[in-house]
PDB file of C-alpha atoms in Angstrom:
ATOM      1  CA  MET A   3      60.477 -37.885 -41.651  1.00  0.00           C
ATOM      2  CA  THR A   4      59.805 -35.819 -44.686  1.00  0.00           C
ATOM      3  CA  GLN A   5      58.299 -32.263 -45.060  1.00  0.00           C
ATOM      4  CA  GLY A   6      55.046 -33.682 -45.939  1.00  0.00           C
ATOM      5  CA  THR A   7      54.804 -36.108 -43.113  1.00  0.00           C
ATOM      6  CA  MET A   8      55.952 -33.229 -40.548  1.00  0.00           C
ATOM      7  CA  SER A   9      53.140 -30.994 -41.975  1.00  0.00           C
ATOM      8  CA  GLU A  10      50.590 -33.838 -41.602  1.00  0.00           C
ATOM      9  CA  ALA A  11      51.717 -34.618 -38.088  1.00  0.00           C
ATOM     10  CA  ARG A  12      51.237 -30.930 -37.191  1.00  0.00           C
ATOM     11  CA  SER A  13      47.666 -30.802 -38.748  1.00  0.00           C
ATOM     12  CA  THR A  14      46.424 -33.628 -36.577  1.00  0.00           C
ATOM     13  CA  GLU A  15      47.710 -32.257 -33.267  1.00  0.00           C
ATOM     14  CA  PRO A  16      44.681 -30.779 -31.252  1.00  0.00           C
ATOM     15  CA  PRO A  17      44.322 -27.107 -31.386  1.00  0.00           C
ATOM     16  CA  GLU A  18      45.420 -25.013 -28.121  1.00  0.00           C
ATOM     17  CA  PRO A  19      42.439 -23.963 -25.849  1.00  0.00           C
ATOM     18  CA  ALA A  20      41.615 -20.456 -26.106  1.00  0.00           C
ATOM     19  CA  PRO A  21      42.224 -18.204 -22.722  1.00  0.00           C
ATOM     20  CA  GLU A  22      39.086 -18.339 -20.724  1.00  0.00           C
ATOM     21  CA  THR A  23      37.254 -15.038 -20.110  1.00  0.00           C
ATOM     22  CA  ALA A  24      35.493 -14.173 -16.894  1.00  0.00           C
ATOM     23  CA  PRO A  25      31.905 -14.869 -17.265  1.00  0.00           C
ATOM     24  CA  ALA A  26      29.621 -11.717 -17.274  1.00  0.00           C
ATOM     25  CA  PRO A  27      27.379 -11.141 -14.109  1.00  0.00           C
ATOM     26  CA  GLU A  28      24.234 -12.357 -14.295  1.00  0.00           C
ATOM     27  CA  ALA A  29      21.326  -9.787 -13.980  1.00  0.00           C
ATOM     28  CA  ALA A  30      19.450 -10.044 -10.873  1.00  0.00           C
ATOM     29  CA  ALA A  31      15.688 -11.133 -11.019  1.00  0.00           C
ATOM     30  CA  ASP A  32      14.481  -8.538  -8.824  1.00  0.00           C
ATOM     31  CA  PRO A  33      15.392  -4.854 -10.042  1.00  0.00           C
ATOM     32  CA  ASP A  34      15.707  -3.926  -6.603  1.00  0.00           C
ATOM     33  CA  ALA A  35      17.750  -6.860  -5.210  1.00  0.00           C
ATOM     34  CA  GLY A  36      20.776  -4.538  -4.800  1.00  0.00           C
ATOM     35  CA  VAL A  37      23.354  -2.135  -6.464  1.00  0.00           C
ATOM     36  CA  PRO A  38      24.522  -2.974  -9.679  1.00  0.00           C
ATOM     37  CA  ASP A  39      27.715  -4.709 -10.265  1.00  0.00           C
ATOM     38  CA  ALA A  40      30.837  -2.358 -10.680  1.00  0.00           C
ATOM     39  CA  ALA A  41      32.245  -4.949 -13.476  1.00  0.00           C
ATOM     40  CA  ALA A  42      29.269  -4.373 -15.676  1.00  0.00           C
ATOM     41  CA  PRO A  43      29.710  -2.251 -18.892  1.00  0.00           C
ATOM     42  CA  GLY A  44      29.200   1.414 -18.402  1.00  0.00           C
ATOM     43  CA  ALA A  45      29.086   0.971 -14.347  1.00  0.00           C
ATOM     44  CA  ALA A  46      30.954   3.409 -12.175  1.00  0.00           C
ATOM     45  CA  ALA A  47      34.065   2.534 -10.284  1.00  0.00           C
ATOM     46  CA  VAL A  48      34.030   0.318  -6.999  1.00  0.00           C
ATOM     47  CA  PRO A  49      33.183   2.479  -4.121  1.00  0.00           C
ATOM     48  CA  THR A  50      35.958   2.702  -1.875  1.00  0.00           C
ATOM     49  CA  THR A  51      34.740   4.834   1.070  1.00  0.00           C
ATOM     50  CA  PRO A  52      31.259   4.819   3.002  1.00  0.00           C
ATOM     51  CA  VAL A  53      30.313   8.207   1.377  1.00  0.00           C
ATOM     52  CA  GLU A  54      30.953   6.698  -2.145  1.00  0.00           C
ATOM     53  CA  ALA A  55      29.255   3.491  -1.218  1.00  0.00           C
ATOM     54  CA  PHE A  56      26.134   5.476   0.238  1.00  0.00           C
ATOM     55  CA  ASP A  57      25.909   7.739  -2.971  1.00  0.00           C
ATOM     56  CA  ALA A  58      25.878   4.806  -5.305  1.00  0.00           C
ATOM     57  CA  LEU A  59      23.164   3.353  -3.331  1.00  0.00           C
ATOM     58  CA  TYR A  60      21.132   6.445  -3.304  1.00  0.00           C
ATOM     59  CA  ALA A  61      21.650   7.110  -7.057  1.00  0.00           C
ATOM     60  CA  TYR A  62      20.589   3.719  -7.779  1.00  0.00           C
ATOM     61  CA  ALA A  63      17.699   3.002  -5.425  1.00  0.00           C
ATOM     62  CA  ALA A  64      16.078   6.364  -4.468  1.00  0.00           C
ATOM     63  CA  PRO A  65      14.085   6.876  -7.875  1.00  0.00           C
ATOM     64  CA  ARG A  66      12.328   3.580  -7.845  1.00  0.00           C
ATOM     65  CA  LEU A  67      11.814   3.939  -4.068  1.00  0.00           C
ATOM     66  CA  ALA A  68      10.092   7.250  -4.878  1.00  0.00           C
ATOM     67  CA  GLU A  69       7.809   5.517  -7.309  1.00  0.00           C
ATOM     68  CA  GLN A  70       7.024   2.985  -4.890  1.00  0.00           C
ATOM     69  CA  ALA A  71       6.345   5.473  -2.179  1.00  0.00           C
ATOM     70  CA  TYR A  72       4.118   7.491  -4.613  1.00  0.00           C
ATOM     71  CA  VAL A  73       2.153   4.479  -5.349  1.00  0.00           C
ATOM     72  CA  LEU A  74       1.580   3.458  -1.755  1.00  0.00           C
ATOM     73  CA  SER A  75       0.800   7.150  -0.419  1.00  0.00           C
ATOM     74  CA  GLY A  76      -0.614   8.937  -3.649  1.00  0.00           C
ATOM     75  CA  ARG A  77       1.434  11.903  -2.594  1.00  0.00           C
ATOM     76  CA  ARG A  78       4.652  13.133  -4.360  1.00  0.00           C
ATOM     77  CA  ARG A  79       5.696  15.314  -1.077  1.00  0.00           C
ATOM     78  CA  MET A  80       5.209  12.193   0.917  1.00  0.00           C
ATOM     79  CA  ALA A  81       7.090   9.948  -1.385  1.00  0.00           C
ATOM     80  CA  ARG A  82      10.136  12.599  -1.144  1.00  0.00           C
ATOM     81  CA  GLU A  83       9.733  12.610   2.519  1.00  0.00           C
ATOM     82  CA  ALA A  84       9.818   8.761   2.808  1.00  0.00           C
ATOM     83  CA  VAL A  85      12.847   8.269   0.631  1.00  0.00           C
ATOM     84  CA  GLU A  86      14.797  10.910   2.543  1.00  0.00           C
ATOM     85  CA  PHE A  87      13.794   9.350   5.944  1.00  0.00           C
ATOM     86  CA  ALA A  88      14.688   5.958   4.785  1.00  0.00           C
ATOM     87  CA  PHE A  89      18.411   7.117   3.688  1.00  0.00           C
ATOM     88  CA  HIS A  90      18.742   9.180   6.947  1.00  0.00           C
ATOM     89  CA  ARG A  91      18.203   5.932   8.649  1.00  0.00           C
ATOM     90  CA  ALA A  92      20.571   4.366   6.399  1.00  0.00           C
ATOM     91  CA  TRP A  93      23.333   6.724   6.862  1.00  0.00           C
ATOM     92  CA  ASP A  94      22.657   6.692  10.809  1.00  0.00           C
ATOM     93  CA  ARG A  95      23.157   2.899  10.576  1.00  0.00           C
ATOM     94  CA  TRP A  96      25.612   2.654   7.634  1.00  0.00           C
ATOM     95  CA  PRO A  97      27.903   0.102   9.209  1.00  0.00           C
ATOM     96  CA  GLU A  98      25.047  -2.118   9.564  1.00  0.00           C
ATOM     97  CA  VAL A  99      23.287  -1.490   6.209  1.00  0.00           C
ATOM     98  CA  ALA A 100      26.739  -1.748   4.223  1.00  0.00           C
ATOM     99  CA  VAL A 101      27.166  -5.283   5.274  1.00  0.00           C
ATOM    100  CA  ASP A 102      23.441  -6.187   4.809  1.00  0.00           C
ATOM    101  CA  ARG A 103      22.872  -8.883   2.269  1.00  0.00           C
ATOM    102  CA  ASP A 104      20.151  -6.382   0.640  1.00  0.00           C
ATOM    103  CA  PRO A 105      20.849  -3.033   1.383  1.00  0.00           C
ATOM    104  CA  VAL A 106      17.988  -1.837  -1.228  1.00  0.00           C
ATOM    105  CA  GLY A 107      15.684  -4.104   0.701  1.00  0.00           C
ATOM    106  CA  TRP A 108      16.747  -2.569   3.984  1.00  0.00           C
ATOM    107  CA  VAL A 109      16.018   0.937   2.668  1.00  0.00           C
ATOM    108  CA  ARG A 110      12.959  -0.209   0.804  1.00  0.00           C
ATOM    109  CA  ALA A 111      11.260  -1.339   4.216  1.00  0.00           C
ATOM    110  CA  GLU A 112      11.897   1.809   5.899  1.00  0.00           C
ATOM    111  CA  THR A 113      10.629   3.784   2.988  1.00  0.00           C
ATOM    112  CA  HIS A 114       7.378   1.928   2.724  1.00  0.00           C
ATOM    113  CA  GLN A 115       6.812   1.945   6.533  1.00  0.00           C
ATOM    114  CA  TYR A 116       7.099   5.806   6.412  1.00  0.00           C
ATOM    115  CA  ALA A 117       4.903   6.165   3.672  1.00  0.00           C
ATOM    116  CA  LEU A 118       2.049   4.215   5.137  1.00  0.00           C
ATOM    117  CA  SER A 119       2.426   5.531   8.808  1.00  0.00           C
ATOM    118  CA  PRO A 120      -1.035   6.160  10.280  1.00  0.00           C
ATOM    119  CA  TRP A 121       0.417   9.344  11.759  1.00  0.00           C
ATOM    120  CA  HIS A 122       0.155  10.962   8.609  1.00  0.00           C
ATOM    121  CA  ARG A 123      -3.576  11.329   8.702  1.00  0.00           C
ATOM    122  CA  PHE A 124      -3.222  14.223  11.475  1.00  0.00           C
ATOM    123  CA  ARG A 125      -1.326  16.264   8.952  1.00  0.00           C
ATOM    124  CA  LEU A 126      -3.660  18.617   7.033  1.00  0.00           C
ATOM    125  CA  ALA A 127      -1.317  18.907   4.094  1.00  0.00           C
ATOM    126  CA  HIS A 128      -1.324  15.018   3.535  1.00  0.00           C
ATOM    127  CA  ARG A 129      -5.185  14.315   3.882  1.00  0.00           C
ATOM    128  CA  HIS A 130      -5.934  14.246   0.321  1.00  0.00           C
ATOM    129  CA  PRO A 131      -3.810  12.516  -2.370  1.00  0.00           C
ATOM    130  CA  ASP A 132      -2.458  14.383  -5.452  1.00  0.00           C
ATOM    131  CA  PRO A 133      -4.378  14.315  -8.644  1.00  0.00           C
ATOM    132  CA  PRO A 134      -3.542  11.072 -10.538  1.00  0.00           C
ATOM    133  CA  THR A 135      -1.020  11.334 -13.402  1.00  0.00           C
ATOM    134  CA  GLY A 136      -0.531   8.854 -16.352  1.00  0.00           C
ATOM    135  CA  SER A 137      -2.691   7.251 -18.899  1.00  0.00           C
ATOM    136  CA  GLY A 138      -6.119   6.318 -18.128  1.00  0.00           C
ATOM    137  CA  PRO A 139      -5.580   2.801 -17.234  1.00  0.00           C
ATOM    138  CA  VAL A 140      -2.767   3.755 -15.011  1.00  0.00           C
ATOM    139  CA  ARG A 141      -4.908   6.466 -13.019  1.00  0.00           C
ATOM    140  CA  GLU A 142      -7.691   3.982 -12.524  1.00  0.00           C
ATOM    141  CA  LEU A 143      -5.321   1.461 -10.976  1.00  0.00           C
ATOM    142  CA  ARG A 144      -3.737   4.202  -8.885  1.00  0.00           C
ATOM    143  CA  ALA A 145      -7.097   5.272  -7.474  1.00  0.00           C
ATOM    144  CA  ALA A 146      -8.189   1.593  -6.940  1.00  0.00           C
ATOM    145  CA  LEU A 147      -4.694   0.827  -4.898  1.00  0.00           C
ATOM    146  CA  LEU A 148      -5.273   3.870  -2.644  1.00  0.00           C
ATOM    147  CA  GLU A 149      -8.764   2.618  -1.800  1.00  0.00           C
ATOM    148  CA  LEU A 150      -7.278  -0.564  -0.393  1.00  0.00           C
ATOM    149  CA  PRO A 151      -6.070  -1.101   3.312  1.00  0.00           C
ATOM    150  CA  PRO A 152      -2.293  -0.116   3.639  1.00  0.00           C
ATOM    151  CA  SER A 153      -1.249  -3.498   4.388  1.00  0.00           C
ATOM    152  CA  TYR A 154      -2.917  -5.207   1.306  1.00  0.00           C
ATOM    153  CA  ARG A 155      -1.567  -2.237  -0.735  1.00  0.00           C
ATOM    154  CA  ARG A 156       1.815  -2.780   0.346  1.00  0.00           C
ATOM    155  CA  THR A 157       1.708  -6.693  -0.144  1.00  0.00           C
ATOM    156  CA  LEU A 158       0.081  -6.256  -3.686  1.00  0.00           C
ATOM    157  CA  LEU A 159       2.990  -3.949  -4.563  1.00  0.00           C
ATOM    158  CA  LEU A 160       5.738  -6.224  -3.421  1.00  0.00           C
ATOM    159  CA  PHE A 161       4.337  -9.319  -4.831  1.00  0.00           C
ATOM    160  CA  ASP A 162       2.870  -8.403  -8.033  1.00  0.00           C
ATOM    161  CA  GLY A 163       4.672  -5.036  -8.718  1.00  0.00           C
ATOM    162  CA  LEU A 164       8.279  -5.994  -7.632  1.00  0.00           C
ATOM    163  CA  GLY A 165       7.952  -9.873  -8.221  1.00  0.00           C
ATOM    164  CA  MET A 166       8.909 -10.940  -4.692  1.00  0.00           C
ATOM    165  CA  GLY A 167       8.020 -14.402  -3.417  1.00  0.00           C
ATOM    166  CA  LEU A 168       5.397 -14.716  -0.718  1.00  0.00           C
ATOM    167  CA  PRO A 169       7.878 -15.694   1.784  1.00  0.00           C
ATOM    168  CA  GLU A 170       9.886 -12.528   1.136  1.00  0.00           C
ATOM    169  CA  VAL A 171       6.847 -10.419   1.151  1.00  0.00           C
ATOM    170  CA  ALA A 172       5.676 -11.804   4.489  1.00  0.00           C
ATOM    171  CA  ALA A 173       9.230 -11.238   6.123  1.00  0.00           C
ATOM    172  CA  GLU A 174       9.460  -7.803   4.662  1.00  0.00           C
ATOM    173  CA  THR A 175       5.772  -6.899   6.065  1.00  0.00           C
ATOM    174  CA  GLU A 176       6.549  -8.484   9.314  1.00  0.00           C
ATOM    175  CA  ALA A 177       3.730 -10.977   9.010  1.00  0.00           C
ATOM    176  CA  SER A 178       3.213 -14.661   8.694  1.00  0.00           C
ATOM    177  CA  THR A 179       3.393 -16.320   5.180  1.00  0.00           C
ATOM    178  CA  PRO A 180      -0.231 -17.198   5.429  1.00  0.00           C
ATOM    179  CA  ALA A 181      -1.400 -13.724   6.532  1.00  0.00           C
ATOM    180  CA  ALA A 182       0.464 -12.388   3.600  1.00  0.00           C
ATOM    181  CA  GLY A 183      -1.360 -14.816   1.117  1.00  0.00           C
ATOM    182  CA  HIS A 184      -4.756 -13.798   2.568  1.00  0.00           C
ATOM    183  CA  ARG A 185      -3.699 -10.099   2.158  1.00  0.00           C
ATOM    184  CA  LEU A 186      -2.822 -10.690  -1.417  1.00  0.00           C
ATOM    185  CA  LEU A 187      -5.896 -12.558  -2.349  1.00  0.00           C
ATOM    186  CA  HIS A 188      -8.198  -9.680  -0.612  1.00  0.00           C
ATOM    187  CA  ALA A 189      -6.210  -7.063  -2.491  1.00  0.00           C
ATOM    188  CA  ARG A 190      -6.411  -8.808  -5.816  1.00  0.00           C
ATOM    189  CA  ALA A 191     -10.266  -9.186  -4.878  1.00  0.00           C
ATOM    190  CA  GLY A 192     -10.588  -5.417  -4.260  1.00  0.00           C
ATOM    191  CA  ILE A 193      -8.728  -4.723  -7.385  1.00  0.00           C
ATOM    192  CA  ALA A 194     -10.876  -6.950  -9.671  1.00  0.00           C
ATOM    193  CA  ALA A 195     -14.211  -5.566  -8.149  1.00  0.00           C
ATOM    194  CA  ARG A 196     -13.149  -2.129  -9.140  1.00  0.00           C
ATOM    195  CA  ILE A 197     -11.462  -3.087 -12.367  1.00  0.00           C
ATOM    196  CA  PRO A 198     -12.959  -6.315 -13.682  1.00  0.00           C
ATOM    197  CA  GLN A 199     -10.310  -6.430 -16.621  1.00  0.00           C
ATOM    198  CA  LEU A 200      -7.600  -6.806 -13.972  1.00  0.00           C
ATOM    199  CA  ALA A 201      -9.016 -10.066 -12.308  1.00  0.00           C
ATOM    200  CA  ASP A 202      -6.359 -11.964 -14.039  1.00  0.00           C
ATOM    201  CA  ALA A 203      -3.042 -12.005 -12.373  1.00  0.00           C
ATOM    202  CA  GLU A 204      -0.908 -11.740 -15.336  1.00  0.00           C
ATOM    203  CA  ALA A 205      -2.970  -8.555 -16.366  1.00  0.00           C
ATOM    204  CA  LEU A 206      -2.733  -7.180 -13.018  1.00  0.00           C
ATOM    205  CA  ARG A 207       1.271  -7.744 -12.942  1.00  0.00           C
ATOM    206  CA  ALA A 208       1.613  -6.101 -16.461  1.00  0.00           C
ATOM    207  CA  ARG A 209      -0.530  -2.921 -15.386  1.00  0.00           C
ATOM    208  CA  MET A 210       1.402  -2.980 -11.961  1.00  0.00           C
ATOM    209  CA  ALA A 211       4.813  -2.887 -14.085  1.00  0.00           C
ATOM    210  CA  GLU A 212       3.378  -0.100 -16.191  1.00  0.00           C
ATOM    211  CA  LEU A 213       2.552   1.929 -13.156  1.00  0.00           C
ATOM    212  CA  LEU A 214       5.745   1.755 -11.275  1.00  0.00           C
ATOM    213  CA  VAL A 215       7.646   2.508 -14.614  1.00  0.00           C
ATOM    214  CA  GLY A 216       5.781   5.848 -15.084  1.00  0.00           C
ATOM    215  CA  ARG A 217       7.267   9.055 -13.828  1.00  0.00           C
ATOM    216  CA  THR A 218       6.233  10.642 -10.589  1.00  0.00           C
ATOM    217  CA  GLU A 219       7.946  14.051 -11.215  1.00  0.00           C
ATOM    218  CA  THR A 220       9.140  13.974  -7.527  1.00  0.00           C
ATOM    219  CA  ALA A 221      12.220  16.137  -7.080  1.00  0.00           C
ATOM    220  CA  LEU A 222      14.756  14.102  -5.129  1.00  0.00           C
ATOM    221  CA  ALA A 223      17.622  15.903  -3.052  1.00  0.00           C
ATOM    222  CA  ALA A 224      21.342  15.265  -3.619  1.00  0.00           C
ATOM    223  CA  PRO A 225      23.093  12.508  -1.766  1.00  0.00           C
ATOM    224  CA  ARG A 226      25.169  15.179  -0.212  1.00  0.00           C
ATOM    225  CA  SER A 227      21.962  17.055   1.006  1.00  0.00           C
ATOM    226  CA  VAL A 228      20.532  13.743   2.337  1.00  0.00           C
ATOM    227  CA  ARG A 229      23.649  12.839   4.165  1.00  0.00           C
ATOM    228  CA  ALA A 230      23.947  16.216   5.599  1.00  0.00           C
ATOM    229  CA  GLY A 231      20.106  16.070   6.860  1.00  0.00           C
ATOM    230  CA  GLY A 232      20.862  12.681   8.410  1.00  0.00           C
ATOM    231  CA  GLU A 233      23.798  14.013  10.281  1.00  0.00           C
ATOM    232  CA  ARG A 234      21.830  17.215  11.370  1.00  0.00           C
ATOM    233  CA  ARG A 235      18.952  14.980  12.571  1.00  0.00           C
ATOM    234  CA  VAL A 236      21.397  12.858  14.748  1.00  0.00           C
ATOM    235  CA  ARG A 237      22.731  16.038  16.284  1.00  0.00           C
ATOM    236  CA  LEU A 238      19.306  17.318  17.143  1.00  0.00           C
ATOM    237  CA  TRP A 239      18.349  14.003  18.751  1.00  0.00           C
ATOM    238  CA  THR A 240      21.574  14.048  20.699  1.00  0.00           C
ATOM    239  CA  ARG A 241      21.125  17.590  21.771  1.00  0.00           C
ATOM    240  CA  GLY A 242      17.508  17.041  22.823  1.00  0.00           C
ATOM    241  CA  THR A 243      18.661  13.692  24.809  1.00  0.00           C
ATOM    242  CA  VAL A 244      21.308  15.551  26.668  1.00  0.00           C
ATOM    243  CA  ALA A 245      18.812  18.336  27.532  1.00  0.00           C
ATOM    244  CA  LEU A 246      16.320  16.007  28.702  1.00  0.00           C
ATOM    245  CA  THR A 247      18.747  14.014  30.710  1.00  0.00           C
ATOM    246  CA  ALA A 248      19.958  17.143  32.380  1.00  0.00           C
ATOM    247  CA  LEU A 249      16.487  18.139  33.182  1.00  0.00           C
ATOM    248  CA  ILE A 250      15.824  14.800  34.780  1.00  0.00           C
ATOM    249  CA  ALA A 251      19.123  14.918  36.814  1.00  0.00           C
ATOM    250  CA  ALA A 252      18.119  18.480  38.055  1.00  0.00           C
ATOM    251  CA  ALA A 253      14.786  17.347  38.911  1.00  0.00           C
ATOM    252  CA  THR A 254      16.237  14.382  40.891  1.00  0.00           C
ATOM    253  CA  ALA A 255      18.669  16.698  42.782  1.00  0.00           C
ATOM    254  CA  PHE A 256      15.939  19.289  43.650  1.00  0.00           C
ATOM    255  CA  THR A 257      13.950  16.528  45.032  1.00  0.00           C
ATOM    256  CA  LEU A 258      16.707  14.813  47.124  1.00  0.00           C
ATOM    257  CA  ALA A 259      17.433  18.345  48.601  1.00  0.00           C
ATOM    258  CA  THR A 260      13.783  19.113  49.615  1.00  0.00           C
ATOM    259  CA  ALA A 261      12.648  15.771  50.562  1.00  0.00           C
ATOM    260  CA  PRO A 262      12.205  15.024  54.190  1.00  0.00           C
ATOM    261  CA  THR A 263      14.801  12.798  55.631  1.00  0.00           C
ATOM    262  CA  ARG A 264      12.441  10.930  58.045  1.00  0.00           C
ATOM    263  CA  TYR A 265       9.053   9.541  57.906  1.00  0.00           C
ATOM    264  CA  GLU A 266       6.225  11.813  59.457  1.00  0.00           C
ATOM    265  CA  PRO A 267       2.949  10.389  59.598  1.00  0.00           C
ATOM    266  CA  PRO A 268       0.131  12.357  58.692  1.00  0.00           C
ATOM    267  CA  LEU A 269      -2.189  13.825  61.184  1.00  0.00           C
ATOM    268  CA  ALA A 270      -5.335  11.891  61.933  1.00  0.00           C
ATOM    269  CA  PRO A 271      -8.591  13.529  60.780  1.00  0.00           C
ATOM    270  CA  GLY A 272     -10.731  14.940  63.914  1.00  0.00           C
ATOM    271  CA  GLU A 273     -13.512  12.895  65.278  1.00  0.00           C
ATOM    272  CA  ALA A 274     -16.374  13.982  67.313  1.00  0.00           C
ATOM    273  CA  VAL A 275     -16.136  12.463  71.056  1.00  0.00           C
ATOM    274  CA  GLY A 276     -19.267  11.545  72.857  1.00  0.00           C
ATOM    275  CA  GLY A 277     -19.789  10.428  76.563  1.00  0.00           C
ATOM    276  CA  VAL A 278     -17.811  13.167  78.141  1.00  0.00           C
ATOM    277  CA  PRO A 279     -19.221  15.874  80.494  1.00  0.00           C
ATOM    278  CA  VAL A 280     -19.282  19.308  79.079  1.00  0.00           C
ATOM    279  CA  LEU A 281     -16.415  21.607  80.180  1.00  0.00           C
ATOM    280  CA  SER A 282     -17.479  23.386  83.324  1.00  0.00           C
ATOM    281  CA  GLY A 283     -16.120  27.043  84.044  1.00  0.00           C
ATOM    282  CA  PRO A 284     -16.692  29.527  86.739  1.00  0.00           C
ATOM    283  CA  GLN A 285     -20.177  30.085  88.227  1.00  0.00           C
ATOM    284  CA  GLN A 286     -22.263  32.986  87.063  1.00  0.00           C
ATOM    285  CA  LEU A 287     -21.802  35.660  89.787  1.00  0.00           C
ATOM    286  CA  THR A 288     -24.891  36.811  91.632  1.00  0.00           C
ATOM    287  CA  PRO A 289     -25.539  40.328  92.476  1.00  0.00           C
ATOM    288  CA  GLU A 290     -24.185  40.120  95.745  1.00  0.00           C
ATOM    289  CA  ASP A 291     -20.813  38.441  94.307  1.00  0.00           C
ATOM    290  CA  GLU A 292     -20.696  41.344  91.951  1.00  0.00           C
ATOM    291  CA  LEU A 293     -20.830  43.813  94.694  1.00  0.00           C
ATOM    292  CA  LEU A 294     -18.419  42.088  96.903  1.00  0.00           C
ATOM    293  CA  ARG A 295     -15.786  41.787  94.004  1.00  0.00           C
ATOM    294  CA  ALA A 296     -16.213  45.709  93.329  1.00  0.00           C
ATOM    295  CA  ARG A 297     -15.755  46.417  97.057  1.00  0.00           C
ATOM    296  CA  LEU A 298     -12.677  44.080  97.211  1.00  0.00           C
ATOM    297  CA  HIS A 299     -11.366  45.835  94.049  1.00  0.00           C
ATOM    298  CA  ALA A 300     -11.657  49.226  95.788  1.00  0.00           C
ATOM    299  CA  GLU A 301     -10.043  48.441  98.894  1.00  0.00           C
ATOM    300  CA  PRO A 302      -6.401  48.439  99.464  1.00  0.00           C
ATOM    301  CA  VAL A 303      -4.718  45.133  99.082  1.00  0.00           C
ATOM    302  CA  THR A 304      -2.987  45.065 102.668  1.00  0.00           C
ATOM    303  CA  GLY A 305      -3.880  46.584 105.806  1.00  0.00           C
ATOM    304  CA  PRO A 306      -6.165  45.788 108.980  1.00  0.00           C
ATOM    305  CA  ALA A 307      -9.104  47.164 107.253  1.00  0.00           C
ATOM    306  CA  ARG A 308      -9.476  44.124 105.073  1.00  0.00           C
ATOM    307  CA  LEU A 309      -9.523  41.878 108.152  1.00  0.00           C
ATOM    308  CA  VAL A 310     -12.357  43.956 110.001  1.00  0.00           C
ATOM    309  CA  PRO A 311     -15.745  43.033 108.691  1.00  0.00           C
ATOM    310  CA  ALA A 312     -17.976  46.107 108.213  1.00  0.00           C
ATOM    311  CA  PRO A 313     -21.664  45.919 108.251  1.00  0.00           C
ATOM    312  CA  TYR A 314     -23.457  46.533 104.840  1.00  0.00           C
TER     313      TYR A 314
END
């Protein structure tokens, strides 16, 4: 074979396939679906300890949850309390949260429940919402949301604000799918009645996205402080439980020591008795009887003088 034939044969051979590269991870449709993949460009190293995993979850989800809690409650301080409370619970149950298929969803549910708790109405500091911030349309939507019932507000935030499906919204709000759908319809109708230009669902979703992107200026605590607060809260609950158990044990022991050992029937209440003659006593003495008794008391007890009658 000549050199030209060899070169022609080499040119007809198929080229070697290029080495395959690992596909880039797809971005989650829901921004709150979970912690970003460590293999993404610019991401931190994969957490290897529970502390590192918790800190990564807190750094990723806490700012967004603070925004959502502020939208639900209208109070920056309440938003911070809700986020810290949720992460306290998450750190207390970290073995359960760490293996959950949606850790951010777990913390989000706790945050929303705390922010909408009806017990906050008894706190003087949280009776009135903070002055709204942002542009005019954003302030208008924020005020309209606060006028809705809490369940409607939360359903609208999850569906139109975070883009969750109706079954997922129903599961997170612990309601049936038809109930969640009715809440969504009533919430949209309430917003449309106050802001007619938001009667369209797409316009409402765009305005909700603009509302959630705004900054609440909520100062969040560091992850280390949140973990320490959660551990301190567990210690206080443990000490309180031990003290209450000791008090119950002492009260039980005191009761056992002082309680009667046999049954003692109660005394029957007194009743009037009829048909019985009146108790009779000594007859009333006559004057002669009185005189005789006086003489008997004056005479000696023994002797014949007592036996001899004397004339009066």
